[in-house]
mmCIF file of C-alpha atoms and ligand atoms in Angstrom:
data_model
loop_
_atom_site.group_PDB
_atom_site.id
_atom_site.type_symbol
_atom_site.label_atom_id
_atom_site.label_comp_id
_atom_site.label_asym_id
_atom_site.label_seq_id
_atom_site.Cartn_x
_atom_site.Cartn_y
_atom_site.Cartn_z
ATOM 1 C CA MET A 103 -29.826 33.152 -8.431
ATOM 2 C CA ALA A 104 -31.992 30.076 -9.101
ATOM 3 C CA LYS A 105 -35.293 29.678 -7.272
ATOM 4 C CA MET A 106 -35.021 27.694 -4.022
ATOM 5 C CA ILE A 107 -37.170 24.575 -3.852
ATOM 6 C CA THR A 108 -39.528 24.751 -0.880
ATOM 7 C CA VAL A 109 -41.894 22.460 1.004
ATOM 8 C CA SER A 110 -44.730 23.732 -1.252
ATOM 9 C CA ASP A 111 -42.793 22.582 -4.337
ATOM 10 C CA ILE A 112 -42.291 19.138 -2.767
ATOM 11 C CA ALA A 113 -46.013 18.895 -1.938
ATOM 12 C CA LYS A 114 -46.858 19.914 -5.522
ATOM 13 C CA MET A 115 -44.488 17.279 -6.923
ATOM 14 C CA LYS A 116 -46.173 14.611 -4.786
ATOM 15 C CA SER A 117 -49.665 15.681 -5.868
ATOM 16 C CA GLU A 118 -48.633 15.753 -9.548
ATOM 17 C CA GLY A 119 -46.850 12.385 -9.316
ATOM 18 C CA LYS A 120 -43.507 13.980 -10.311
ATOM 19 C CA PRO A 121 -40.616 11.954 -8.817
ATOM 20 C CA ILE A 122 -38.496 13.820 -6.239
ATOM 21 C CA SER A 123 -34.705 13.449 -6.493
ATOM 22 C CA MET A 124 -32.618 13.675 -3.333
ATOM 23 C CA VAL A 125 -29.001 12.834 -2.571
ATOM 24 C CA THR A 126 -26.771 13.336 0.425
ATOM 25 C CA ALA A 127 -23.951 15.881 0.398
ATOM 26 C CA TYR A 128 -21.648 16.904 3.206
ATOM 27 C CA ASP A 129 -19.470 19.692 1.841
ATOM 28 C CA PHE A 130 -19.303 22.767 -0.401
ATOM 29 C CA ALA A 131 -17.733 21.057 -3.436
ATOM 30 C CA MET A 132 -20.297 18.238 -3.637
ATOM 31 C CA SER A 133 -23.161 20.654 -2.986
ATOM 32 C CA ARG A 134 -22.088 22.776 -5.994
ATOM 33 C CA ILE A 135 -22.094 19.746 -8.311
ATOM 34 C CA VAL A 136 -25.401 18.428 -6.962
ATOM 35 C CA ASN A 137 -26.939 21.867 -7.609
ATOM 36 C CA GLU A 138 -25.470 21.936 -11.108
ATOM 37 C CA ALA A 139 -27.121 18.541 -11.706
ATOM 38 C CA GLY A 140 -30.486 20.128 -10.856
ATOM 39 C CA MET A 141 -31.298 17.854 -7.915
ATOM 40 C CA ASP A 142 -34.500 18.710 -6.000
ATOM 41 C CA MET A 143 -33.257 18.055 -2.484
ATOM 42 C CA ILE A 144 -30.002 17.559 -0.561
ATOM 43 C CA LEU A 145 -29.849 15.619 2.677
ATOM 44 C CA VAL A 146 -26.950 16.467 4.954
ATOM 45 C CA GLY A 147 -27.286 13.039 6.530
ATOM 46 C CA ASP A 148 -25.729 11.914 9.766
ATOM 47 C CA SER A 149 -24.294 9.196 7.484
ATOM 48 C CA LEU A 150 -21.466 11.730 7.322
ATOM 49 C CA GLY A 151 -20.318 9.979 10.498
ATOM 50 C CA ASN A 152 -19.593 6.890 8.400
ATOM 51 C CA VAL A 153 -18.541 8.284 5.070
ATOM 52 C CA MET A 154 -16.765 11.520 6.034
ATOM 53 C CA LEU A 155 -15.579 10.916 9.594
ATOM 54 C CA GLY A 156 -14.836 7.186 9.514
ATOM 55 C CA TYR A 157 -17.068 6.089 12.422
ATOM 56 C CA SER A 158 -18.598 2.611 12.251
ATOM 57 C CA SER A 159 -22.096 4.020 12.961
ATOM 58 C CA THR A 160 -23.956 7.340 13.120
ATOM 59 C CA ILE A 161 -24.110 7.246 16.933
ATOM 60 C CA PRO A 162 -21.027 9.459 17.639
ATOM 61 C CA VAL A 163 -22.163 12.305 15.333
ATOM 62 C CA THR A 164 -22.743 15.593 17.213
ATOM 63 C CA MET A 165 -24.818 18.727 16.632
ATOM 64 C CA GLU A 166 -21.554 20.595 15.999
ATOM 65 C CA ASP A 167 -20.627 18.087 13.232
ATOM 66 C CA MET A 168 -24.057 18.511 11.637
ATOM 67 C CA ILE A 169 -24.011 22.315 11.799
ATOM 68 C CA HIS A 170 -20.450 22.466 10.410
ATOM 69 C CA HIS A 171 -21.273 20.263 7.394
ATOM 70 C CA THR A 172 -24.742 21.745 6.792
ATOM 71 C CA ALA A 173 -23.285 25.262 6.667
ATOM 72 C CA ALA A 174 -20.654 24.078 4.154
ATOM 73 C CA VAL A 175 -23.355 22.517 1.952
ATOM 74 C CA MET A 176 -25.423 25.712 2.146
ATOM 75 C CA ARG A 177 -22.447 27.768 0.909
ATOM 76 C CA GLY A 178 -22.548 25.690 -2.294
ATOM 77 C CA ASN A 179 -26.336 25.615 -2.606
ATOM 78 C CA ASP A 180 -28.485 27.877 -4.701
ATOM 79 C CA HIS A 181 -31.675 25.959 -5.404
ATOM 80 C CA CYS A 182 -31.970 22.556 -3.697
ATOM 81 C CA MET A 183 -34.133 22.174 -0.615
ATOM 82 C CA VAL A 184 -31.520 21.236 2.005
ATOM 83 C CA VAL A 185 -32.524 19.010 4.928
ATOM 84 C CA GLY A 186 -30.195 18.718 7.935
ATOM 85 C CA ASP A 187 -30.212 15.497 9.952
ATOM 86 C CA MET A 188 -30.791 15.594 13.717
ATOM 87 C CA PRO A 189 -27.983 13.445 15.210
ATOM 88 C CA PHE A 190 -28.415 10.756 17.859
ATOM 89 C CA MET A 191 -29.369 12.186 21.271
ATOM 90 C CA SER A 192 -30.041 15.681 19.944
ATOM 91 C CA TYR A 193 -33.822 15.116 20.280
ATOM 92 C CA GLN A 194 -34.442 11.780 22.039
ATOM 93 C CA ALA A 195 -33.957 12.896 25.658
ATOM 94 C CA ASP A 196 -36.080 15.991 25.939
ATOM 95 C CA MET A 197 -38.711 17.800 23.834
ATOM 96 C CA ALA A 198 -37.429 21.345 24.492
ATOM 97 C CA GLU A 199 -33.841 20.331 23.749
ATOM 98 C CA GLY A 200 -34.972 18.682 20.496
ATOM 99 C CA ILE A 201 -36.805 21.794 19.330
ATOM 100 C CA ARG A 202 -33.850 24.044 20.250
ATOM 101 C CA ASN A 203 -31.445 21.751 18.374
ATOM 102 C CA ALA A 204 -33.707 21.690 15.300
ATOM 103 C CA GLY A 205 -33.734 25.494 15.470
ATOM 104 C CA ARG A 206 -29.907 25.513 15.627
ATOM 105 C CA LEU A 207 -29.699 23.479 12.400
ATOM 106 C CA LEU A 208 -31.828 26.120 10.640
ATOM 107 C CA LYS A 209 -30.210 29.171 12.296
ATOM 108 C CA GLU A 210 -26.541 28.095 12.343
ATOM 109 C CA GLY A 211 -26.515 25.501 9.535
ATOM 110 C CA GLY A 212 -28.825 27.499 7.278
ATOM 111 C CA CYS A 213 -30.839 24.515 5.984
ATOM 112 C CA ALA A 214 -34.552 24.676 5.176
ATOM 113 C CA ALA A 215 -35.728 21.629 7.137
ATOM 114 C CA VAL A 216 -34.619 18.939 9.582
ATOM 115 C CA LYS A 217 -34.930 15.152 9.508
ATOM 116 C CA LEU A 218 -35.364 12.936 12.527
ATOM 117 C CA GLU A 219 -35.743 9.198 12.973
ATOM 118 C CA GLY A 220 -38.759 7.495 14.567
ATOM 119 C CA GLY A 221 -42.507 6.924 14.196
ATOM 120 C CA SER A 222 -45.476 7.714 16.425
ATOM 121 C CA GLU A 223 -43.184 8.143 19.463
ATOM 122 C CA VAL A 224 -41.641 11.286 17.942
ATOM 123 C CA ALA A 225 -44.936 12.650 16.537
ATOM 124 C CA PRO A 226 -45.572 15.043 19.482
ATOM 125 C CA MET A 227 -42.089 16.525 19.042
ATOM 126 C CA VAL A 228 -42.577 16.824 15.268
ATOM 127 C CA LYS A 229 -45.852 18.688 15.899
ATOM 128 C CA LYS A 230 -44.103 21.188 18.198
ATOM 129 C CA MET A 231 -41.287 21.710 15.695
ATOM 130 C CA VAL A 232 -43.734 22.331 12.860
ATOM 131 C CA GLU A 233 -45.701 24.742 15.103
ATOM 132 C CA ALA A 234 -42.398 26.539 15.759
ATOM 133 C CA GLY A 235 -41.947 27.008 11.992
ATOM 134 C CA ILE A 236 -39.465 24.188 11.378
ATOM 135 C CA PRO A 237 -40.267 21.945 8.389
ATOM 136 C CA VAL A 238 -39.650 18.311 9.377
ATOM 137 C CA CYS A 239 -38.892 15.172 7.367
ATOM 138 C CA GLY A 240 -39.537 11.868 9.155
ATOM 139 C CA HIS A 241 -37.484 8.684 8.778
ATOM 140 C CA ILE A 242 -38.901 5.206 9.423
ATOM 141 C CA GLY A 243 -38.091 1.606 8.495
ATOM 142 C CA LEU A 244 -34.403 0.989 9.111
ATOM 143 C CA THR A 245 -33.393 3.839 11.398
ATOM 144 C CA PRO A 246 -29.597 3.647 11.754
ATOM 145 C CA GLN A 247 -29.522 5.537 15.086
ATOM 146 C CA SER A 248 -31.455 2.575 16.580
ATOM 147 C CA VAL A 249 -29.149 -0.054 15.084
ATOM 148 C CA ASN A 250 -28.453 -1.401 18.575
ATOM 149 C CA THR A 251 -32.153 -2.064 19.268
ATOM 150 C CA LEU A 252 -32.949 -3.222 15.721
ATOM 151 C CA GLY A 253 -30.194 -5.827 16.006
ATOM 152 C CA GLY A 254 -28.353 -4.787 12.853
ATOM 153 C CA PHE A 255 -28.958 -3.285 9.412
ATOM 154 C CA LYS A 256 -31.958 -5.367 8.269
ATOM 155 C CA VAL A 257 -34.989 -4.914 6.010
ATOM 156 C CA GLN A 258 -37.906 -3.705 8.188
ATOM 157 C CA GLY A 259 -41.687 -4.294 8.210
ATOM 158 C CA LYS A 260 -41.570 -7.877 6.968
ATOM 159 C CA ASP A 261 -44.304 -9.388 9.180
ATOM 160 C CA VAL A 262 -47.928 -8.275 9.565
ATOM 161 C CA ALA A 263 -47.430 -6.508 12.898
ATOM 162 C CA ALA A 264 -44.300 -4.680 11.759
ATOM 163 C CA ALA A 265 -45.873 -3.735 8.415
ATOM 164 C CA LYS A 266 -49.004 -2.366 10.149
ATOM 165 C CA LYS A 267 -46.841 -0.425 12.604
ATOM 166 C CA LEU A 268 -44.917 1.130 9.700
ATOM 167 C CA ILE A 269 -48.168 2.333 8.081
ATOM 168 C CA GLU A 270 -49.428 3.680 11.442
ATOM 169 C CA ASP A 271 -46.107 5.428 12.087
ATOM 170 C CA ALA A 272 -46.216 7.092 8.663
ATOM 171 C CA LYS A 273 -49.770 8.298 9.282
ATOM 172 C CA ALA A 274 -48.879 9.595 12.758
ATOM 173 C CA LEU A 275 -45.957 11.551 11.282
ATOM 174 C CA GLU A 276 -48.144 12.971 8.522
ATOM 175 C CA GLU A 277 -50.780 13.950 11.091
ATOM 176 C CA ALA A 278 -48.020 15.670 13.106
ATOM 177 C CA GLY A 279 -47.113 17.750 10.047
ATOM 178 C CA VAL A 280 -44.036 16.249 8.341
ATOM 179 C CA PHE A 281 -43.708 17.321 4.701
ATOM 180 C CA ALA A 282 -41.823 14.123 3.773
ATOM 181 C CA ILE A 283 -40.826 10.743 5.192
ATOM 182 C CA VAL A 284 -37.707 8.744 4.362
ATOM 183 C CA LEU A 285 -38.541 5.032 4.087
ATOM 184 C CA GLU A 286 -35.335 3.036 4.500
ATOM 185 C CA CYS A 287 -34.963 -0.686 3.756
ATOM 186 C CA VAL A 288 -38.668 -1.476 3.451
ATOM 187 C CA PRO A 289 -40.123 -4.091 1.057
ATOM 188 C CA ALA A 290 -41.213 -2.368 -2.174
ATOM 189 C CA ALA A 291 -44.902 -3.355 -1.977
ATOM 190 C CA LEU A 292 -45.153 -2.084 1.612
ATOM 191 C CA ALA A 293 -43.428 1.214 0.752
ATOM 192 C CA LYS A 294 -45.926 1.671 -2.109
ATOM 193 C CA LYS A 295 -48.817 1.023 0.278
ATOM 194 C CA VAL A 296 -47.404 3.544 2.779
ATOM 195 C CA THR A 297 -47.028 6.087 -0.057
ATOM 196 C CA GLU A 298 -50.631 5.569 -1.169
ATOM 197 C CA SER A 299 -51.922 5.843 2.386
ATOM 198 C CA LEU A 300 -50.488 9.363 2.769
ATOM 199 C CA THR A 301 -52.124 12.451 1.293
ATOM 200 C CA THR A 302 -49.694 15.292 1.998
ATOM 201 C CA ALA A 303 -46.344 13.802 3.105
ATOM 202 C CA ALA A 304 -44.063 12.706 0.257
ATOM 203 C CA THR A 305 -42.240 9.406 0.734
ATOM 204 C CA ILE A 306 -38.540 9.345 -0.153
ATOM 205 C CA GLY A 307 -37.265 5.785 -0.513
ATOM 206 C CA ILE A 308 -33.840 4.281 0.037
ATOM 207 C CA GLY A 309 -33.958 0.539 -0.439
ATOM 208 C CA ALA A 310 -37.754 0.858 -0.630
ATOM 209 C CA GLY A 311 -38.490 0.195 -4.308
ATOM 210 C CA ASN A 312 -39.908 2.341 -7.057
ATOM 211 C CA GLY A 313 -43.347 3.088 -5.602
ATOM 212 C CA CYS A 314 -42.220 6.005 -3.397
ATOM 213 C CA ASP A 315 -42.712 9.679 -4.298
ATOM 214 C CA GLY A 316 -38.944 10.152 -4.492
ATOM 215 C CA GLN A 317 -35.581 8.506 -3.994
ATOM 216 C CA VAL A 318 -32.491 9.296 -1.927
ATOM 217 C CA LEU A 319 -29.018 7.758 -2.035
ATOM 218 C CA VAL A 320 -25.813 8.440 -0.148
ATOM 219 C CA CYS A 321 -23.608 10.359 -2.612
ATOM 220 C CA ASN A 322 -20.500 8.308 -1.780
ATOM 221 C CA ASP A 323 -22.417 5.104 -2.589
ATOM 222 C CA LEU A 324 -23.792 6.239 -5.947
ATOM 223 C CA LEU A 325 -20.409 7.653 -6.937
ATOM 224 C CA GLY A 326 -18.570 4.467 -5.981
ATOM 225 C CA PHE A 327 -16.146 6.120 -3.536
ATOM 226 C CA SER A 328 -15.430 2.810 -1.837
ATOM 227 C CA ASN A 329 -14.431 -0.493 -3.399
ATOM 228 C CA GLY A 330 -15.713 -2.313 -0.306
ATOM 229 C CA PHE A 331 -19.246 -3.427 0.696
ATOM 230 C CA CYS A 332 -22.097 -1.829 -1.260
ATOM 231 C CA PRO A 333 -25.756 -2.249 -0.155
ATOM 232 C CA LYS A 334 -28.068 -4.150 -2.569
ATOM 233 C CA PHE A 335 -30.264 -1.086 -3.087
ATOM 234 C CA VAL A 336 -27.444 1.106 -4.466
ATOM 235 C CA ARG A 337 -26.839 1.652 -8.152
ATOM 236 C CA LYS A 338 -23.259 2.822 -8.692
ATOM 237 C CA TYR A 339 -23.293 5.590 -11.311
ATOM 238 C CA ALA A 340 -19.506 5.980 -11.275
ATOM 239 C CA ASN A 341 -16.393 4.351 -9.944
ATOM 240 C CA VAL A 342 -14.793 7.358 -8.318
ATOM 241 C CA HIS A 343 -12.599 5.100 -6.161
ATOM 242 C CA ASP A 344 -10.730 3.832 -9.223
ATOM 243 C CA ILE A 345 -10.538 7.287 -10.822
ATOM 244 C CA ILE A 346 -9.061 8.864 -7.658
ATOM 245 C CA LEU A 347 -6.740 5.918 -7.039
ATOM 246 C CA LYS A 348 -5.308 6.105 -10.553
ATOM 247 C CA ALA A 349 -4.873 9.898 -10.347
ATOM 248 C CA MET A 350 -3.033 9.593 -7.007
ATOM 249 C CA GLN A 351 -0.785 6.811 -8.306
ATOM 250 C CA ASP A 352 0.016 8.773 -11.491
ATOM 251 C CA TYR A 353 0.830 11.902 -9.469
ATOM 252 C CA LYS A 354 3.156 9.955 -7.127
ATOM 253 C CA THR A 355 4.921 8.374 -10.126
ATOM 254 C CA ASP A 356 5.400 11.801 -11.777
ATOM 255 C CA VAL A 357 6.770 13.363 -8.582
ATOM 256 C CA GLU A 358 9.233 10.497 -8.141
ATOM 257 C CA ALA A 359 10.277 10.683 -11.827
ATOM 258 C CA ARG A 360 10.543 14.519 -11.644
ATOM 259 C CA THR A 361 8.160 14.761 -14.623
ATOM 260 C CA PHE A 362 5.875 16.952 -12.518
ATOM 261 C CA PRO A 363 5.891 19.912 -12.313
ATOM 262 C CA ALA A 364 6.594 20.511 -16.013
ATOM 263 C CA GLN A 365 7.474 23.812 -17.706
ATOM 264 C CA GLU A 366 3.815 24.865 -17.990
ATOM 265 C CA HIS A 367 3.296 24.543 -14.200
ATOM 266 C CA THR A 368 6.340 26.669 -13.394
ATOM 267 C CA PHE A 369 6.825 30.416 -12.679
ATOM 268 C CA ALA A 370 9.754 32.176 -14.367
ATOM 269 C CA ILE A 371 12.139 34.827 -13.042
ATOM 270 C CA SER A 372 14.433 36.973 -15.192
ATOM 271 C CA ASP A 373 18.105 35.965 -15.553
ATOM 272 C CA ASP A 374 19.056 39.533 -14.476
ATOM 273 C CA VAL A 375 17.535 39.021 -11.061
ATOM 274 C CA MET A 376 19.079 35.595 -10.666
ATOM 275 C CA GLU A 377 22.557 36.880 -11.596
ATOM 276 C CA LYS A 378 22.403 39.575 -8.900
ATOM 277 C CA LEU A 379 21.637 37.141 -6.106
ATOM 278 C CA TYR A 380 25.273 36.042 -5.409
HETATM 279 O O1 KIV B 1103 -28.011 9.878 7.106
HETATM 280 C C1 KIV B 1103 -28.393 9.581 5.965
HETATM 281 O O2 KIV B 1103 -27.681 9.719 4.959
HETATM 282 C C2 KIV B 1103 -29.748 9.062 5.825
HETATM 283 C C3 KIV B 1103 -30.109 8.463 4.514
HETATM 284 C C4 KIV B 1103 -29.567 7.095 4.445
HETATM 285 C C5 KIV B 1103 -31.564 8.522 4.266
HETATM 286 O O3 KIV B 1103 -30.492 9.097 6.747
#
């Protein structure tokens, strides 16, 4: 079995300036391929609400959804550091409930760390989780669980006050003990400044430019699963939508033309047996 990547490896990568690769995955099959590709980290993001379950936001995602998908990813994982996302309202209402839910993701989902959204306001909870032995990844900038208060999916930290708050939030999270922080939809120069202002916590950017310690993308986006809207910050490395569409159309055509299954897909039985049937 390959060696599992740990928080110490991530810290070492940050200190050595070695870029950290992270991608989302939500099931066994994708996890196997991501491992084969040698990725450093997998995020079982609550974006699964959008891309796997068809919700229009991450708000409806439950702890049960997250545990179910995290456990599936872990069954396909043999070396990536897997981070499970804390879904909306699994940690916002109550500190003890948040810590118990983070513990559930590790115990029942089997991941190595949790991620939660928010800045200095969640720092006390992060501290308690870390003290309880739960590695935590922060997430600031565009935090999709707060889409209703942010007023939509917009680039964050664009004025002086918001940019200063982002830097302070990152420092508060680092002080509380996070090993990494996702920076989502943040201007590149600001994300670089945040990265340089941290000593131990690695920054993982998504729509945050090339100055972060690492990068994360949603696997469905980078694979081109959808032929619809694609955020500006995504590079599509494949067009899986077109590949799957063509395969499905070809299969349907073959079934209708009775050209599938062919001889090589078919099991034989001896004529003797067939003759004795009637
Ligand atoms: O849920 C998710 O996939 C995320 C990434 C966009 C960072 O939080």
